[in-house]
mmCIF file of the C-alpha atoms, coordinates in Angstrom:
data_MODEL
# 
_entry.id   MODEL 
# 
loop_
_atom_site.group_PDB 
_atom_site.id 
_atom_site.type_symbol 
_atom_site.label_atom_id 
_atom_site.label_alt_id 
_atom_site.label_comp_id 
_atom_site.label_asym_id 
_atom_site.label_entity_id 
_atom_site.label_seq_id 
_atom_site.pdbx_PDB_ins_code 
_atom_site.Cartn_x 
_atom_site.Cartn_y 
_atom_site.Cartn_z 
_atom_site.occupancy 
_atom_site.B_iso_or_equiv 
_atom_site.pdbx_formal_charge 
_atom_site.auth_seq_id 
_atom_site.auth_comp_id 
_atom_site.auth_asym_id 
_atom_site.auth_atom_id 
_atom_site.pdbx_PDB_model_num 
ATOM 1   C CA . MET A 1 1   ? -0.032 0.254  -0.409  1.00 0.00 ? 1   MET A CA 1 
ATOM 2   C CA . ILE A 1 2   ? 1.239  3.453  -1.305  1.00 0.00 ? 2   ILE A CA 1 
ATOM 3   C CA . LYS A 1 3   ? 1.413  5.885  1.716   1.00 0.00 ? 3   LYS A CA 1 
ATOM 4   C CA . ALA A 1 4   ? -0.774 9.133  1.284   1.00 0.00 ? 4   ALA A CA 1 
ATOM 5   C CA . GLY A 1 5   ? 1.594  11.894 0.598   1.00 0.00 ? 5   GLY A CA 1 
ATOM 6   C CA . ARG A 1 6   ? 4.204  9.778  -0.943  1.00 0.00 ? 6   ARG A CA 1 
ATOM 7   C CA . LEU A 1 7   ? 3.232  10.491 -4.349  1.00 0.00 ? 7   LEU A CA 1 
ATOM 8   C CA . ARG A 1 8   ? 3.470  14.231 -4.795  1.00 0.00 ? 8   ARG A CA 1 
ATOM 9   C CA . ASP A 1 9   ? 5.569  14.505 -8.490  1.00 0.00 ? 9   ASP A CA 1 
ATOM 10  C CA . LEU A 1 10  ? 2.943  15.287 -10.871 1.00 0.00 ? 10  LEU A CA 1 
ATOM 11  C CA . VAL A 1 11  ? 3.559  13.604 -14.525 1.00 0.00 ? 11  VAL A CA 1 
ATOM 12  C CA . GLN A 1 12  ? 2.504  12.817 -18.149 1.00 0.00 ? 12  GLN A CA 1 
ATOM 13  C CA . ILE A 1 13  ? 3.078  9.510  -19.241 1.00 0.00 ? 13  ILE A CA 1 
ATOM 14  C CA . GLU A 1 14  ? 3.965  9.946  -22.548 1.00 0.00 ? 14  GLU A CA 1 
ATOM 15  C CA . ALA A 1 15  ? 4.390  6.800  -25.827 1.00 0.00 ? 15  ALA A CA 1 
ATOM 16  C CA . ASP A 1 16  ? 6.756  7.135  -28.556 1.00 0.00 ? 16  ASP A CA 1 
ATOM 17  C CA . ALA A 1 17  ? 4.372  7.861  -31.106 1.00 0.00 ? 17  ALA A CA 1 
ATOM 18  C CA . ALA A 1 18  ? 7.127  7.186  -34.674 1.00 0.00 ? 18  ALA A CA 1 
ATOM 19  C CA . SER A 1 19  ? 6.233  5.495  -37.268 1.00 0.00 ? 19  SER A CA 1 
ATOM 20  C CA . ALA A 1 20  ? 8.056  4.799  -40.773 1.00 0.00 ? 20  ALA A CA 1 
ATOM 21  C CA . ASP A 1 21  ? 6.372  7.637  -42.638 1.00 0.00 ? 21  ASP A CA 1 
ATOM 22  C CA . SER A 1 22  ? 6.877  10.523 -39.678 1.00 0.00 ? 22  SER A CA 1 
ATOM 23  C CA . PRO A 1 23  ? 9.823  11.000 -37.453 1.00 0.00 ? 23  PRO A CA 1 
ATOM 24  C CA . ALA A 1 24  ? 10.186 10.075 -34.024 1.00 0.00 ? 24  ALA A CA 1 
ATOM 25  C CA . ASP A 1 25  ? 7.535  12.069 -32.248 1.00 0.00 ? 25  ASP A CA 1 
ATOM 26  C CA . TRP A 1 26  ? 6.043  11.389 -28.196 1.00 0.00 ? 26  TRP A CA 1 
ATOM 27  C CA . GLN A 1 27  ? 2.440  11.653 -27.637 1.00 0.00 ? 27  GLN A CA 1 
ATOM 28  C CA . PRO A 1 28  ? 0.955  11.913 -24.478 1.00 0.00 ? 28  PRO A CA 1 
ATOM 29  C CA . ILE A 1 29  ? -0.571 8.511  -23.956 1.00 0.00 ? 29  ILE A CA 1 
ATOM 30  C CA . LYS A 1 30  ? -4.963 8.424  -22.954 1.00 0.00 ? 30  LYS A CA 1 
ATOM 31  C CA . ALA A 1 31  ? -5.398 8.655  -19.361 1.00 0.00 ? 31  ALA A CA 1 
ATOM 32  C CA . GLY A 1 32  ? -1.553 9.529  -18.666 1.00 0.00 ? 32  GLY A CA 1 
ATOM 33  C CA . LYS A 1 33  ? -1.021 12.588 -15.872 1.00 0.00 ? 33  LYS A CA 1 
ATOM 34  C CA . CYS A 1 34  ? -0.674 10.835 -12.652 1.00 0.00 ? 34  CYS A CA 1 
ATOM 35  C CA . TYR A 1 35  ? 0.912  11.667 -9.457  1.00 0.00 ? 35  TYR A CA 1 
ATOM 36  C CA . ALA A 1 36  ? 4.282  9.740  -8.981  1.00 0.00 ? 36  ALA A CA 1 
ATOM 37  C CA . ASP A 1 37  ? 7.404  9.975  -6.392  1.00 0.00 ? 37  ASP A CA 1 
ATOM 38  C CA . ILE A 1 38  ? 10.622 10.771 -8.430  1.00 0.00 ? 38  ILE A CA 1 
ATOM 39  C CA . LYS A 1 39  ? 14.399 9.765  -6.950  1.00 0.00 ? 39  LYS A CA 1 
ATOM 40  C CA . ALA A 1 40  ? 17.325 10.087 -8.617  1.00 0.00 ? 40  ALA A CA 1 
ATOM 41  C CA . THR A 1 41  ? 19.536 6.889  -7.761  1.00 0.00 ? 41  THR A CA 1 
ATOM 42  C CA . ALA A 1 42  ? 22.620 7.121  -9.456  1.00 0.00 ? 42  ALA A CA 1 
ATOM 43  C CA . GLY A 1 43  ? 24.730 8.911  -11.937 1.00 0.00 ? 43  GLY A CA 1 
ATOM 44  C CA . GLY A 1 44  ? 27.216 9.194  -14.109 1.00 0.00 ? 44  GLY A CA 1 
ATOM 45  C CA . GLU A 1 45  ? 29.345 10.548 -17.123 1.00 0.00 ? 45  GLU A CA 1 
ATOM 46  C CA . ARG A 1 46  ? 30.524 9.077  -19.873 1.00 0.00 ? 46  ARG A CA 1 
ATOM 47  C CA . VAL A 1 47  ? 32.524 9.871  -23.043 1.00 0.00 ? 47  VAL A CA 1 
ATOM 48  C CA . ARG A 1 48  ? 30.358 9.749  -26.674 1.00 0.00 ? 48  ARG A CA 1 
ATOM 49  C CA . GLY A 1 49  ? 32.582 10.258 -30.149 1.00 0.00 ? 49  GLY A CA 1 
ATOM 50  C CA . GLN A 1 50  ? 34.505 13.516 -28.596 1.00 0.00 ? 50  GLN A CA 1 
ATOM 51  C CA . GLN A 1 51  ? 31.683 14.678 -26.027 1.00 0.00 ? 51  GLN A CA 1 
ATOM 52  C CA . ILE A 1 52  ? 30.625 13.833 -22.456 1.00 0.00 ? 52  ILE A CA 1 
ATOM 53  C CA . GLU A 1 53  ? 27.125 12.945 -21.946 1.00 0.00 ? 53  GLU A CA 1 
ATOM 54  C CA . ALA A 1 54  ? 25.945 12.587 -18.511 1.00 0.00 ? 54  ALA A CA 1 
ATOM 55  C CA . GLY A 1 55  ? 23.219 10.616 -17.616 1.00 0.00 ? 55  GLY A CA 1 
ATOM 56  C CA . VAL A 1 56  ? 21.189 10.197 -14.131 1.00 0.00 ? 56  VAL A CA 1 
ATOM 57  C CA . THR A 1 57  ? 19.482 6.998  -13.073 1.00 0.00 ? 57  THR A CA 1 
ATOM 58  C CA . THR A 1 58  ? 16.105 7.686  -11.662 1.00 0.00 ? 58  THR A CA 1 
ATOM 59  C CA . LEU A 1 59  ? 13.293 5.604  -10.016 1.00 0.00 ? 59  LEU A CA 1 
ATOM 60  C CA . VAL A 1 60  ? 9.629  6.642  -10.249 1.00 0.00 ? 60  VAL A CA 1 
ATOM 61  C CA . THR A 1 61  ? 7.073  4.790  -8.252  1.00 0.00 ? 61  THR A CA 1 
ATOM 62  C CA . LEU A 1 62  ? 3.389  5.426  -9.470  1.00 0.00 ? 62  LEU A CA 1 
ATOM 63  C CA . ARG A 1 63  ? 0.230  3.523  -8.804  1.00 0.00 ? 63  ARG A CA 1 
ATOM 64  C CA . TYR A 1 64  ? 0.280  0.667  -10.501 1.00 0.00 ? 64  TYR A CA 1 
ATOM 65  C CA . ARG A 1 65  ? -0.404 0.587  -14.351 1.00 0.00 ? 65  ARG A CA 1 
ATOM 66  C CA . GLY A 1 66  ? -0.632 -2.202 -16.533 1.00 0.00 ? 66  GLY A CA 1 
ATOM 67  C CA . ASP A 1 67  ? -0.392 0.119  -19.828 1.00 0.00 ? 67  ASP A CA 1 
ATOM 68  C CA . VAL A 1 68  ? 3.384  1.569  -18.998 1.00 0.00 ? 68  VAL A CA 1 
ATOM 69  C CA . THR A 1 69  ? 5.854  -0.215 -20.960 1.00 0.00 ? 69  THR A CA 1 
ATOM 70  C CA . SER A 1 70  ? 10.114 1.108  -21.707 1.00 0.00 ? 70  SER A CA 1 
ATOM 71  C CA . ARG A 1 71  ? 8.979  2.560  -25.363 1.00 0.00 ? 71  ARG A CA 1 
ATOM 72  C CA . MET A 1 72  ? 7.833  5.364  -22.989 1.00 0.00 ? 72  MET A CA 1 
ATOM 73  C CA . SER A 1 73  ? 8.852  8.220  -21.154 1.00 0.00 ? 73  SER A CA 1 
ATOM 74  C CA . ILE A 1 74  ? 7.747  10.104 -18.050 1.00 0.00 ? 74  ILE A CA 1 
ATOM 75  C CA . VAL A 1 75  ? 7.593  14.100 -17.790 1.00 0.00 ? 75  VAL A CA 1 
ATOM 76  C CA . PRO A 1 76  ? 6.975  15.742 -14.807 1.00 0.00 ? 76  PRO A CA 1 
ATOM 77  C CA . SER A 1 77  ? 4.753  18.674 -14.573 1.00 0.00 ? 77  SER A CA 1 
ATOM 78  C CA . ARG A 1 78  ? 7.097  21.179 -13.128 1.00 0.00 ? 78  ARG A CA 1 
ATOM 79  C CA . GLU A 1 79  ? 9.754  20.394 -15.115 1.00 0.00 ? 79  GLU A CA 1 
ATOM 80  C CA . PRO A 1 80  ? 8.517  19.719 -18.944 1.00 0.00 ? 80  PRO A CA 1 
ATOM 81  C CA . SER A 1 81  ? 11.879 19.686 -20.753 1.00 0.00 ? 81  SER A CA 1 
ATOM 82  C CA . ARG A 1 82  ? 12.853 17.320 -18.723 1.00 0.00 ? 82  ARG A CA 1 
ATOM 83  C CA . ARG A 1 83  ? 12.495 13.794 -20.148 1.00 0.00 ? 83  ARG A CA 1 
ATOM 84  C CA . LEU A 1 84  ? 12.690 10.134 -18.047 1.00 0.00 ? 84  LEU A CA 1 
ATOM 85  C CA . ASN A 1 85  ? 12.802 7.298  -20.689 1.00 0.00 ? 85  ASN A CA 1 
ATOM 86  C CA . ILE A 1 86  ? 11.560 4.248  -18.974 1.00 0.00 ? 86  ILE A CA 1 
ATOM 87  C CA . VAL A 1 87  ? 14.225 1.546  -18.797 1.00 0.00 ? 87  VAL A CA 1 
ATOM 88  C CA . LYS A 1 88  ? 12.300 -0.886 -16.911 1.00 0.00 ? 88  LYS A CA 1 
ATOM 89  C CA . ALA A 1 89  ? 8.425  -1.213 -15.080 1.00 0.00 ? 89  ALA A CA 1 
ATOM 90  C CA . VAL A 1 90  ? 8.334  -3.576 -12.287 1.00 0.00 ? 90  VAL A CA 1 
ATOM 91  C CA . ASP A 1 91  ? 5.626  -4.468 -10.188 1.00 0.00 ? 91  ASP A CA 1 
ATOM 92  C CA . PRO A 1 92  ? 7.785  -5.272 -7.302  1.00 0.00 ? 92  PRO A CA 1 
ATOM 93  C CA . ASP A 1 93  ? 5.638  -7.189 -5.148  1.00 0.00 ? 93  ASP A CA 1 
ATOM 94  C CA . GLY A 1 94  ? 3.391  -8.775 -7.752  1.00 0.00 ? 94  GLY A CA 1 
ATOM 95  C CA . ARG A 1 95  ? 0.086  -7.353 -5.808  1.00 0.00 ? 95  ARG A CA 1 
ATOM 96  C CA . ARG A 1 96  ? -0.952 -4.788 -8.599  1.00 0.00 ? 96  ARG A CA 1 
ATOM 97  C CA . GLU A 1 97  ? -0.252 -1.919 -6.076  1.00 0.00 ? 97  GLU A CA 1 
ATOM 98  C CA . GLU A 1 98  ? 2.298  0.419  -7.295  1.00 0.00 ? 98  GLU A CA 1 
ATOM 99  C CA . LEU A 1 99  ? 4.694  0.430  -10.708 1.00 0.00 ? 99  LEU A CA 1 
ATOM 100 C CA . MET A 1 100 ? 8.183  1.196  -10.211 1.00 0.00 ? 100 MET A CA 1 
ATOM 101 C CA . CYS A 1 101 ? 9.830  2.803  -13.602 1.00 0.00 ? 101 CYS A CA 1 
ATOM 102 C CA . GLN A 1 102 ? 13.346 2.684  -13.652 1.00 0.00 ? 102 GLN A CA 1 
ATOM 103 C CA . CYS A 1 103 ? 14.350 5.729  -15.763 1.00 0.00 ? 103 CYS A CA 1 
ATOM 104 C CA . GLN A 1 104 ? 17.097 6.886  -17.958 1.00 0.00 ? 104 GLN A CA 1 
ATOM 105 C CA . GLU A 1 105 ? 17.351 11.072 -17.817 1.00 0.00 ? 105 GLU A CA 1 
ATOM 106 C CA . VAL A 1 106 ? 20.220 11.930 -20.583 1.00 0.00 ? 106 VAL A CA 1 
ATOM 107 C CA . VAL A 1 107 ? 21.539 15.049 -19.366 1.00 0.00 ? 107 VAL A CA 1 
# 
């Protein structure tokens, strides 16, 4: 059971709506706004080509939803320019009460 007040960040869940005919484009899914708990868990840098790329691993906890997949991303309403790409979405105890999404953010 998720305690009241723990989910305090309003987020938008978006799906990749890219097709063969159009360029990559992210679109909000139906009923995609919900409250979540966002916590940064790790950070690091790596060299890509001749540039340094910083990345942050974030854990996003929200009420269980069966329609969230790793092809989606989470955008906090307070920071709409920030995109958290979902790497893995897991129901930790199998009770369908909460969903934990491990996300990657490229800074």
